[in-house]
Amino acid sequence: MLKYIVRRLLMLIPVLLGVILVVFTLMYITPGDPVDSLLGDNATPEAREALREELGLNGGYFQRFYNYITRLLRGDMGICYATNLNVATRIAQTFPNTVKLATFAVVFAVILGLSFGVISAIKQYSFLDNLVMSVSMIGVSMPSFWCGLLLMLLFCVQLNWLPASGFDSFACVILPGVSLGLNSAASIARMTRSSMLEVIRQDYISTARAKGQSEFRVIMDHALKNALIPVITTVGMQFGLLLGGAVLIESIFSIPGVGKMMVDAIKARNYPIVQGGVLVIALAFCLVNLVVDILYAYVDPRIRSQYK
Amino acid sequence: MNGDKLLEIKNLTVHYESFDATVHAVENLNLSLRHGETLGLVGETGAGKTTTVKSVMRILPDPPAKIVSGEILFDGQDLLKLSVKEMRKIRGKQISMIFQDPMTSLNPVMTVAEQIAEVIRLHEKCSKKDAHKKACDMLELVGIRPERGSDYPHQFSGGMKQRVVIAMALACNPRFLIADEPTTALDVTIQAQVLELMKRLKAQYQTAMIMITHDLGIVADICDYVAIMYAGEVVEYGTREHIFNHTGHPYTRGLFACIPDIFTDQNELEPINGLTPDPTQLPEGCRFHPRCPHATERCAKEHPENIELAPGHFVACHLANKGGNENA
C-alpha cells in the first residue's frame, strides 16, 4: 500500500509539469499586458518599458519559461503584481478559505446526499422516493450561483438570520457552503440510490436477512459499504471541483478565496498569481484523487489486494 | 405424512404482482416434513421452488412478491403470523438457508469469519471473541483451516465458498436447513465433496432439510422424500423409493426419461416437449396437459385433485389410477 502511495506521489511530478507548461503557454499567448492595469493609460513608454524589464516580461517564450521554472524549483512562485506580496503568501491567505468552504459544502452534501439516497433506494417507487428524486433532479440542474442568490434573499434580506458577505465567522460559511453543496448533494443522492439498488438485490443481502439480522443492520453493515465505491468517486470528484471552481459563489458572497483571487488575477493579467493558483488547485485535485483511491482500498478488500 | 411434523405448508399461494400482470408463482401448495428428514424439491426453473422456500424464511422481496394465502406451520407455529422481530429470532437459529450461488452469497467486503460470527452473535449471547473462536471452529468442521477466517470471500474458490456458506448456515445448529441448489454452481468433483459434507453434517446434527435441485441423482443420493413441482404446484409427492420405482405423474416420468441410461445403447434422450407455461397465463385444467403425451379432454378442463396411489404417495393427475402410470 505504501509503495502504491509513493508511486502515485511520484506520478504527480509529470502531471504538475504538464499543468505548468499549459498554464504558462496560455498566459503567454493571451492578449493584454499587465503593465496596462498597473500603470494606467497615461504612463510614458519609458516607464512602461522599465516596469516590463523589472517584471521579467521581456524576452522570448523559452527564455521566460526557463526563468519561471528555475525560480519555481527553488520554491519561488513570484511576486503578485497587485499587492507586491509573495504568491505563496497570497495563496496561503486565500486557499484555506476555499478549503473551508469546499469542506463544509462536501460534508453537507455527503450527509444529505447519502441519507436521502439510501432512503430512496430502500423505499423504491414510494412517494418519498419520487419526491427525493424530483428534488434532486432540480438540485442537479440548478446553477449554484442562482441558488446562492435566492438563499441570500431569504436568509439575509428577508429573515436577517445570516450574514450576506464576509468570511470571519462560522455563520458566514453556512449560506455559501449550502448553495455550493446542494448541487453535489443531489448528484451524490442519485448515485447512492442507483448503487444501493444494485447492491440490495445481491444474494449476500438475502444471506444477511436469512441470518436473522435486522433490516437496519442489513442496510448499514452489508449494503452501504458495498454501495460506497461509486459514491466515493462522486464525492472525490465533487470535492476536487469545489476546490477550484467555487469562483461564482466566492464572488457573490465576497469570500476571499482562491477562486475570487484567480478571477481578479486573470482580469489584471496578474501572471504569477494565475500560474501559482492553478498549480495549487491542480495539486489539491490530484491529492484528493489519491485519497479517493486509498479510500477504495480501505472499503473494498478486493481492490486492496491489487495494490500489494 | 403423520407424526411429529416439523414443517407443514398448507395451501400456500404466492403471487408476484407487477403493473400489468400477476405471476402465479406458487398455487395452493401443500408440503410437510418431519424432524431429521430430507425432502427433495424437484422441478424446472421457474416452477416455484425457490419462491416456496423463501416464503418459509419470509425473505421474499416485497414488493413485488405477495403471500396471498396459506399457512406455514413450523413446530405448530404459523410463521406467516409472527412479527418481524419474532421471525428474526427463527431465521438463522431455527431455520437456515444455503443459497444457490456461493460466488454471490457471501458479502465481498467482510472476512468469512466475521460473516459466520455475525449469525452466532445474533442468536447466542457471547462475546465477540468467543463468536470469532466458534466461527473458526465451524470453518474447521467444514474442512477449511481456521486461520483462513480472516480472509475475504474473493480469496476462496467456489467450492470453499460453499463450505463457508454451509458453516454459516449450521453455526447455530438449526433444526431445519433449506438448501437451494447448493451444488448447481460447482463443478462435478466439488459437487460430490459438498454433498458428502452436507450428508455428514446432517447426520451429525440431526437437521431436517429441504433440498432444492433439478438433479435427480442428488435426490437419489440424500433425500428421504421427494416433491415434484410443476408451474407452482406439487404434482407428485412421496418417498424416494415410491417416486423412483412407482412413478405416478407423466411429468415425473418425463424427468426420468431425460436421464441418460448407461446400461442401454441410447442415441437420443427423450425430452419433454414444449416449454413451462407462462406463469402470468397458466393453462386451464391440469397445468401440464399441453405438454402431456396422455392428456385427455378432461385434463384440459378440470384441475386434478391429489390421489393417494399408495400410503404417503400423492399424485395430482386424472390418469393416475387408470394405469396411465404403468405404461409409457
mmCIF file of N, CA, C and O in Angstrom, chain A residues 112-186:
data_model
loop_
_atom_site.group_PDB
_atom_site.id
_atom_site.type_symbol
_atom_site.label_atom_id
_atom_site.label_comp_id
_atom_site.label_asym_id
_atom_site.label_seq_id
_atom_site.Cartn_x
_atom_site.Cartn_y
_atom_site.Cartn_z
ATOM 1 N N LEU A 112 -26.408 14.897 3.463
ATOM 2 C CA LEU A 112 -27.719 14.992 2.829
ATOM 3 C C LEU A 112 -27.889 13.947 1.726
ATOM 4 O O LEU A 112 -28.875 13.200 1.704
ATOM 5 N N GLY A 113 -26.894 13.881 0.848
ATOM 6 C CA GLY A 113 -26.996 13.011 -0.327
ATOM 7 C C GLY A 113 -27.045 11.542 0.054
ATOM 8 O O GLY A 113 -27.876 10.786 -0.444
ATOM 9 N N LEU A 114 -26.160 11.158 0.971
ATOM 10 C CA LEU A 114 -26.085 9.750 1.357
ATOM 11 C C LEU A 114 -27.377 9.307 2.034
ATOM 12 O O LEU A 114 -27.957 8.276 1.678
ATOM 13 N N SER A 115 -27.866 10.108 2.988
ATOM 14 C CA SER A 115 -29.051 9.646 3.712
ATOM 15 C C SER A 115 -30.265 9.605 2.792
ATOM 16 O O SER A 115 -31.014 8.621 2.798
ATOM 17 N N PHE A 116 -30.438 10.634 1.963
ATOM 18 C CA PHE A 116 -31.605 10.605 1.081
ATOM 19 C C PHE A 116 -31.474 9.540 0.001
ATOM 20 O O PHE A 116 -32.457 8.911 -0.375
ATOM 21 N N GLY A 117 -30.248 9.323 -0.459
ATOM 22 C CA GLY A 117 -30.032 8.270 -1.455
ATOM 23 C C GLY A 117 -30.395 6.905 -0.908
ATOM 24 O O GLY A 117 -31.066 6.109 -1.561
ATOM 25 N N VAL A 118 -29.973 6.643 0.340
ATOM 26 C CA VAL A 118 -30.250 5.340 0.949
ATOM 27 C C VAL A 118 -31.756 5.170 1.173
ATOM 28 O O VAL A 118 -32.345 4.151 0.792
ATOM 29 N N ILE A 119 -32.385 6.188 1.732
ATOM 30 C CA ILE A 119 -33.831 6.108 1.986
ATOM 31 C C ILE A 119 -34.584 5.857 0.686
ATOM 32 O O ILE A 119 -35.454 4.996 0.589
ATOM 33 N N SER A 120 -34.186 6.594 -0.331
ATOM 34 C CA SER A 120 -34.825 6.485 -1.630
ATOM 35 C C SER A 120 -34.715 5.069 -2.182
ATOM 36 O O SER A 120 -35.662 4.537 -2.757
ATOM 37 N N ALA A 121 -33.545 4.463 -1.996
ATOM 38 C CA ALA A 121 -33.333 3.121 -2.530
ATOM 39 C C ALA A 121 -34.150 2.089 -1.754
ATOM 40 O O ALA A 121 -34.748 1.190 -2.338
ATOM 41 N N ILE A 122 -34.203 2.233 -0.428
ATOM 42 C CA ILE A 122 -34.948 1.256 0.380
ATOM 43 C C ILE A 122 -36.425 1.332 0.051
ATOM 44 O O ILE A 122 -37.116 0.334 -0.037
ATOM 45 N N LYS A 123 -36.914 2.547 -0.112
ATOM 46 C CA LYS A 123 -38.348 2.743 -0.400
ATOM 47 C C LYS A 123 -38.547 3.012 -1.886
ATOM 48 O O LYS A 123 -39.208 3.979 -2.261
ATOM 49 N N GLN A 124 -37.944 2.165 -2.728
ATOM 50 C CA GLN A 124 -38.022 2.418 -4.157
ATOM 51 C C GLN A 124 -39.471 2.533 -4.646
ATOM 52 O O GLN A 124 -40.325 1.755 -4.237
ATOM 53 N N TYR A 125 -39.699 3.507 -5.529
ATOM 54 C CA TYR A 125 -41.012 3.790 -6.136
ATOM 55 C C TYR A 125 -42.054 4.300 -5.152
ATOM 56 O O TYR A 125 -43.218 4.445 -5.506
ATOM 57 N N SER A 126 -41.658 4.550 -3.891
ATOM 58 C CA SER A 126 -42.625 5.106 -2.953
ATOM 59 C C SER A 126 -42.763 6.612 -3.226
ATOM 60 O O SER A 126 -42.024 7.187 -4.025
ATOM 61 N N PHE A 127 -43.696 7.230 -2.528
ATOM 62 C CA PHE A 127 -43.883 8.670 -2.680
ATOM 63 C C PHE A 127 -42.596 9.400 -2.311
ATOM 64 O O PHE A 127 -42.147 10.316 -2.998
ATOM 65 N N LEU A 128 -41.985 8.955 -1.201
ATOM 66 C CA LEU A 128 -40.763 9.595 -0.716
ATOM 67 C C LEU A 128 -39.651 9.516 -1.760
ATOM 68 O O LEU A 128 -38.945 10.493 -2.033
ATOM 69 N N ASP A 129 -39.528 8.331 -2.364
ATOM 70 C CA ASP A 129 -38.512 8.129 -3.391
ATOM 71 C C ASP A 129 -38.732 9.103 -4.546
ATOM 72 O O ASP A 129 -37.805 9.789 -4.992
ATOM 73 N N ASN A 130 -39.973 9.175 -5.020
ATOM 74 C CA ASN A 130 -40.270 10.083 -6.130
ATOM 75 C C ASN A 130 -39.968 11.522 -5.759
ATOM 76 O O ASN A 130 -39.419 12.282 -6.556
ATOM 77 N N LEU A 131 -40.322 11.888 -4.517
ATOM 78 C CA LEU A 131 -40.085 13.258 -4.056
ATOM 79 C C LEU A 131 -38.591 13.547 -4.047
ATOM 80 O O LEU A 131 -38.124 14.548 -4.613
ATOM 81 N N VAL A 132 -37.825 12.651 -3.413
ATOM 82 C CA VAL A 132 -36.382 12.875 -3.305
ATOM 83 C C VAL A 132 -35.748 12.971 -4.684
ATOM 84 O O VAL A 132 -34.918 13.839 -4.956
ATOM 85 N N MET A 133 -36.173 12.073 -5.582
ATOM 86 C CA MET A 133 -35.568 12.085 -6.911
ATOM 87 C C MET A 133 -35.952 13.340 -7.704
ATOM 88 O O MET A 133 -35.140 13.881 -8.439
ATOM 89 N N SER A 134 -37.190 13.809 -7.538
ATOM 90 C CA SER A 134 -37.579 15.042 -8.247
ATOM 91 C C SER A 134 -36.780 16.217 -7.704
ATOM 92 O O SER A 134 -36.230 17.014 -8.466
ATOM 93 N N VAL A 135 -36.708 16.313 -6.373
ATOM 94 C CA VAL A 135 -35.980 17.436 -5.777
ATOM 95 C C VAL A 135 -34.515 17.380 -6.206
ATOM 96 O O VAL A 135 -33.907 18.402 -6.531
ATOM 97 N N SER A 136 -33.949 16.163 -6.244
ATOM 98 C CA SER A 136 -32.535 16.080 -6.600
ATOM 99 C C SER A 136 -32.324 16.398 -8.078
ATOM 100 O O SER A 136 -31.285 16.921 -8.463
ATOM 101 N N MET A 137 -33.333 16.108 -8.894
ATOM 102 C CA MET A 137 -33.239 16.495 -10.309
ATOM 103 C C MET A 137 -33.137 18.014 -10.417
ATOM 104 O O MET A 137 -32.309 18.548 -11.170
ATOM 105 N N ILE A 138 -33.985 18.686 -9.639
ATOM 106 C CA ILE A 138 -33.921 20.149 -9.621
ATOM 107 C C ILE A 138 -32.560 20.585 -9.091
ATOM 108 O O ILE A 138 -31.907 21.464 -9.639
ATOM 109 N N GLY A 139 -32.119 19.916 -8.025
ATOM 110 C CA GLY A 139 -30.840 20.259 -7.416
ATOM 111 C C GLY A 139 -29.677 20.135 -8.380
ATOM 112 O O GLY A 139 -28.781 20.975 -8.405
ATOM 113 N N VAL A 140 -29.697 19.068 -9.196
ATOM 114 C CA VAL A 140 -28.604 18.877 -10.149
ATOM 115 C C VAL A 140 -28.622 19.973 -11.203
ATOM 116 O O VAL A 140 -27.591 20.484 -11.628
ATOM 117 N N SER A 141 -29.835 20.371 -11.614
ATOM 118 C CA SER A 141 -29.900 21.299 -12.742
ATOM 119 C C SER A 141 -29.860 22.767 -12.321
ATOM 120 O O SER A 141 -29.737 23.639 -13.168
ATOM 121 N N MET A 142 -29.942 23.027 -11.021
ATOM 122 C CA MET A 142 -29.962 24.429 -10.588
ATOM 123 C C MET A 142 -28.539 24.969 -10.464
ATOM 124 O O MET A 142 -27.725 24.403 -9.752
ATOM 125 N N PRO A 143 -28.213 26.082 -11.148
ATOM 126 C CA PRO A 143 -26.866 26.630 -11.000
ATOM 127 C C PRO A 143 -26.652 27.119 -9.561
ATOM 128 O O PRO A 143 -27.559 27.689 -8.961
ATOM 129 N N SER A 144 -25.462 26.883 -9.032
ATOM 130 C CA SER A 144 -25.252 27.176 -7.615
ATOM 131 C C SER A 144 -25.302 28.690 -7.332
ATOM 132 O O SER A 144 -25.716 29.107 -6.263
ATOM 133 N N PHE A 145 -24.903 29.524 -8.336
ATOM 134 C CA PHE A 145 -24.928 30.966 -8.051
ATOM 135 C C PHE A 145 -26.355 31.484 -7.905
ATOM 136 O O PHE A 145 -26.655 32.321 -7.061
ATOM 137 N N TRP A 146 -27.275 30.916 -8.694
ATOM 138 C CA TRP A 146 -28.678 31.321 -8.641
ATOM 139 C C TRP A 146 -29.282 30.906 -7.301
ATOM 140 O O TRP A 146 -29.951 31.681 -6.616
ATOM 141 N N CYS A 147 -28.972 29.651 -6.943
ATOM 142 C CA CYS A 147 -29.426 29.134 -5.664
ATOM 143 C C CYS A 147 -28.850 29.976 -4.522
ATOM 144 O O CYS A 147 -29.541 30.304 -3.547
ATOM 145 N N GLY A 148 -27.587 30.376 -4.667
ATOM 146 C CA GLY A 148 -26.948 31.224 -3.656
ATOM 147 C C GLY A 148 -27.674 32.550 -3.498
ATOM 148 O O GLY A 148 -27.936 33.017 -2.384
ATOM 149 N N LEU A 149 -28.032 33.144 -4.642
ATOM 150 C CA LEU A 149 -28.736 34.432 -4.600
ATOM 151 C C LEU A 149 -30.091 34.296 -3.909
ATOM 152 O O LEU A 149 -30.475 35.132 -3.087
ATOM 153 N N LEU A 150 -30.812 33.219 -4.235
ATOM 154 C CA LEU A 150 -32.123 33.011 -3.623
ATOM 155 C C LEU A 150 -32.007 32.828 -2.122
ATOM 156 O O LEU A 150 -32.756 33.429 -1.339
ATOM 157 N N LEU A 151 -31.036 31.995 -1.713
ATOM 158 C CA LEU A 151 -30.838 31.755 -0.285
ATOM 159 C C LEU A 151 -30.476 33.060 0.410
ATOM 160 O O LEU A 151 -30.909 33.344 1.530
ATOM 161 N N MET A 152 -29.669 33.871 -0.263
ATOM 162 C CA MET A 152 -29.246 35.141 0.308
ATOM 163 C C MET A 152 -30.454 36.058 0.507
ATOM 164 O O MET A 152 -30.610 36.671 1.567
ATOM 165 N N LEU A 153 -31.310 36.080 -0.519
ATOM 166 C CA LEU A 153 -32.532 36.889 -0.421
ATOM 167 C C LEU A 153 -33.357 36.481 0.795
ATOM 168 O O LEU A 153 -33.838 37.309 1.550
ATOM 169 N N LEU A 154 -33.516 35.169 0.952
ATOM 170 C CA LEU A 154 -34.371 34.667 2.016
ATOM 171 C C LEU A 154 -33.731 34.852 3.397
ATOM 172 O O LEU A 154 -34.311 35.476 4.289
ATOM 173 N N PHE A 155 -32.540 34.320 3.562
ATOM 174 C CA PHE A 155 -31.976 34.253 4.915
ATOM 175 C C PHE A 155 -31.262 35.543 5.338
ATOM 176 O O PHE A 155 -31.123 35.810 6.529
ATOM 177 N N CYS A 156 -30.776 36.341 4.379
ATOM 178 C CA CYS A 156 -30.062 37.556 4.767
ATOM 179 C C CYS A 156 -30.971 38.775 4.682
ATOM 180 O O CYS A 156 -31.009 39.593 5.591
ATOM 181 N N VAL A 157 -31.719 38.855 3.563
ATOM 182 C CA VAL A 157 -32.513 40.064 3.369
ATOM 183 C C VAL A 157 -33.845 39.982 4.111
ATOM 184 O O VAL A 157 -34.181 40.840 4.925
ATOM 185 N N GLN A 158 -34.609 38.882 3.870
ATOM 186 C CA GLN A 158 -35.932 38.773 4.480
ATOM 187 C C GLN A 158 -35.858 38.458 5.970
ATOM 188 O O GLN A 158 -36.423 39.156 6.790
ATOM 189 N N LEU A 159 -35.177 37.370 6.294
ATOM 190 C CA LEU A 159 -35.198 36.887 7.672
ATOM 191 C C LEU A 159 -34.072 37.482 8.517
ATOM 192 O O LEU A 159 -34.154 37.492 9.750
ATOM 193 N N ASN A 160 -33.011 37.910 7.830
ATOM 194 C CA ASN A 160 -31.882 38.519 8.518
ATOM 195 C C ASN A 160 -31.256 37.584 9.567
ATOM 196 O O ASN A 160 -30.896 37.997 10.661
ATOM 197 N N TRP A 161 -31.166 36.305 9.207
ATOM 198 C CA TRP A 161 -30.601 35.330 10.143
ATOM 199 C C TRP A 161 -29.083 35.187 9.986
ATOM 200 O O TRP A 161 -28.381 34.917 10.941
ATOM 201 N N LEU A 162 -28.639 35.303 8.737
ATOM 202 C CA LEU A 162 -27.235 35.002 8.457
ATOM 203 C C LEU A 162 -26.586 36.164 7.709
ATOM 204 O O LEU A 162 -27.265 36.895 6.992
ATOM 205 N N PRO A 163 -25.292 36.335 7.866
ATOM 206 C CA PRO A 163 -24.601 37.413 7.158
ATOM 207 C C PRO A 163 -24.535 37.125 5.664
ATOM 208 O O PRO A 163 -24.438 35.966 5.250
ATOM 209 N N ALA A 164 -24.590 38.185 4.856
ATOM 210 C CA ALA A 164 -24.605 38.013 3.411
ATOM 211 C C ALA A 164 -23.207 38.006 2.823
ATOM 212 O O ALA A 164 -22.998 37.535 1.708
ATOM 213 N N SER A 165 -22.250 38.568 3.534
ATOM 214 C CA SER A 165 -20.906 38.572 2.974
ATOM 215 C C SER A 165 -19.879 38.505 4.100
ATOM 216 O O SER A 165 -20.223 38.549 5.275
ATOM 217 N N GLY A 166 -18.631 38.427 3.685
ATOM 218 C CA GLY A 166 -17.553 38.327 4.669
ATOM 219 C C GLY A 166 -17.245 36.883 4.951
ATOM 220 O O GLY A 166 -17.937 35.970 4.476
ATOM 221 N N PHE A 167 -16.173 36.681 5.725
ATOM 222 C CA PHE A 167 -15.777 35.307 5.991
ATOM 223 C C PHE A 167 -15.066 35.254 7.332
ATOM 224 O O PHE A 167 -13.996 34.668 7.467
ATOM 225 N N ASP A 168 -15.662 35.886 8.358
ATOM 226 C CA ASP A 168 -14.933 35.953 9.621
ATOM 227 C C ASP A 168 -15.516 35.067 10.720
ATOM 228 O O ASP A 168 -14.908 34.916 11.766
ATOM 229 N N SER A 169 -16.698 34.470 10.476
ATOM 230 C CA SER A 169 -17.224 33.581 11.498
ATOM 231 C C SER A 169 -17.832 32.345 10.832
ATOM 232 O O SER A 169 -17.979 32.305 9.606
ATOM 233 N N PHE A 170 -18.197 31.345 11.641
ATOM 234 C CA PHE A 170 -18.761 30.121 11.066
ATOM 235 C C PHE A 170 -20.083 30.407 10.363
ATOM 236 O O PHE A 170 -20.400 29.797 9.339
ATOM 237 N N ALA A 171 -20.854 31.359 10.902
ATOM 238 C CA ALA A 171 -22.147 31.698 10.296
ATOM 239 C C ALA A 171 -21.977 32.121 8.840
ATOM 240 O O ALA A 171 -22.869 31.903 8.021
ATOM 241 N N CYS A 172 -20.825 32.708 8.537
ATOM 242 C CA CYS A 172 -20.586 33.164 7.168
ATOM 243 C C CYS A 172 -20.383 31.997 6.202
ATOM 244 O O CYS A 172 -20.543 32.156 4.998
ATOM 245 N N VAL A 173 -19.987 30.836 6.724
ATOM 246 C CA VAL A 173 -19.712 29.703 5.846
ATOM 247 C C VAL A 173 -21.007 29.012 5.424
ATOM 248 O O VAL A 173 -21.091 28.425 4.354
ATOM 249 N N ILE A 174 -22.046 29.108 6.299
ATOM 250 C CA ILE A 174 -23.241 28.287 6.098
ATOM 251 C C ILE A 174 -23.891 28.524 4.738
ATOM 252 O O ILE A 174 -24.022 27.591 3.937
ATOM 253 N N LEU A 175 -24.266 29.770 4.464
ATOM 254 C CA LEU A 175 -25.011 30.025 3.224
ATOM 255 C C LEU A 175 -24.226 29.671 1.966
ATOM 256 O O LEU A 175 -24.722 28.900 1.143
ATOM 257 N N PRO A 176 -23.000 30.209 1.815
ATOM 258 C CA PRO A 176 -22.263 29.816 0.608
ATOM 259 C C PRO A 176 -21.997 28.314 0.559
ATOM 260 O O PRO A 176 -22.083 27.700 -0.513
ATOM 261 N N GLY A 177 -21.730 27.725 1.718
ATOM 262 C CA GLY A 177 -21.471 26.280 1.754
ATOM 263 C C GLY A 177 -22.678 25.494 1.299
ATOM 264 O O GLY A 177 -22.561 24.565 0.497
ATOM 265 N N VAL A 178 -23.855 25.883 1.777
ATOM 266 C CA VAL A 178 -25.083 25.170 1.395
ATOM 267 C C VAL A 178 -25.359 25.358 -0.096
ATOM 268 O O VAL A 178 -25.645 24.392 -0.809
ATOM 269 N N SER A 179 -25.234 26.592 -0.583
ATOM 270 C CA SER A 179 -25.539 26.797 -2.003
ATOM 271 C C SER A 179 -24.566 26.016 -2.879
ATOM 272 O O SER A 179 -24.937 25.498 -3.926
ATOM 273 N N LEU A 180 -23.329 25.927 -2.415
ATOM 274 C CA LEU A 180 -22.331 25.188 -3.169
ATOM 275 C C LEU A 180 -22.586 23.680 -3.076
ATOM 276 O O LEU A 180 -22.386 22.948 -4.034
ATOM 277 N N GLY A 181 -23.046 23.243 -1.882
ATOM 278 C CA GLY A 181 -23.174 21.802 -1.635
ATOM 279 C C GLY A 181 -24.432 21.182 -2.223
ATOM 280 O O GLY A 181 -24.461 19.983 -2.475
ATOM 281 N N LEU A 182 -25.474 21.997 -2.445
ATOM 282 C CA LEU A 182 -26.748 21.431 -2.911
ATOM 283 C C LEU A 182 -26.594 20.627 -4.195
ATOM 284 O O LEU A 182 -27.108 19.530 -4.321
ATOM 285 N N ASN A 183 -25.845 21.199 -5.131
ATOM 286 C CA ASN A 183 -25.576 20.510 -6.381
ATOM 287 C C ASN A 183 -24.967 19.142 -6.156
ATOM 288 O O ASN A 183 -25.448 18.138 -6.677
ATOM 289 N N SER A 184 -23.912 19.146 -5.339
ATOM 290 C CA SER A 184 -23.219 17.878 -5.084
ATOM 291 C C SER A 184 -24.121 16.930 -4.322
ATOM 292 O O SER A 184 -24.136 15.724 -4.599
ATOM 293 N N ALA A 185 -24.887 17.470 -3.365
ATOM 294 C CA ALA A 185 -25.801 16.612 -2.590
ATOM 295 C C ALA A 185 -26.728 15.877 -3.534
ATOM 296 O O ALA A 185 -26.966 14.681 -3.395
ATOM 297 N N ALA A 186 -27.253 16.593 -4.525
ATOM 298 C CA ALA A 186 -28.190 15.979 -5.456
ATOM 299 C C ALA A 186 -27.516 14.883 -6.257
ATOM 300 O O ALA A 186 -28.063 13.784 -6.407
#
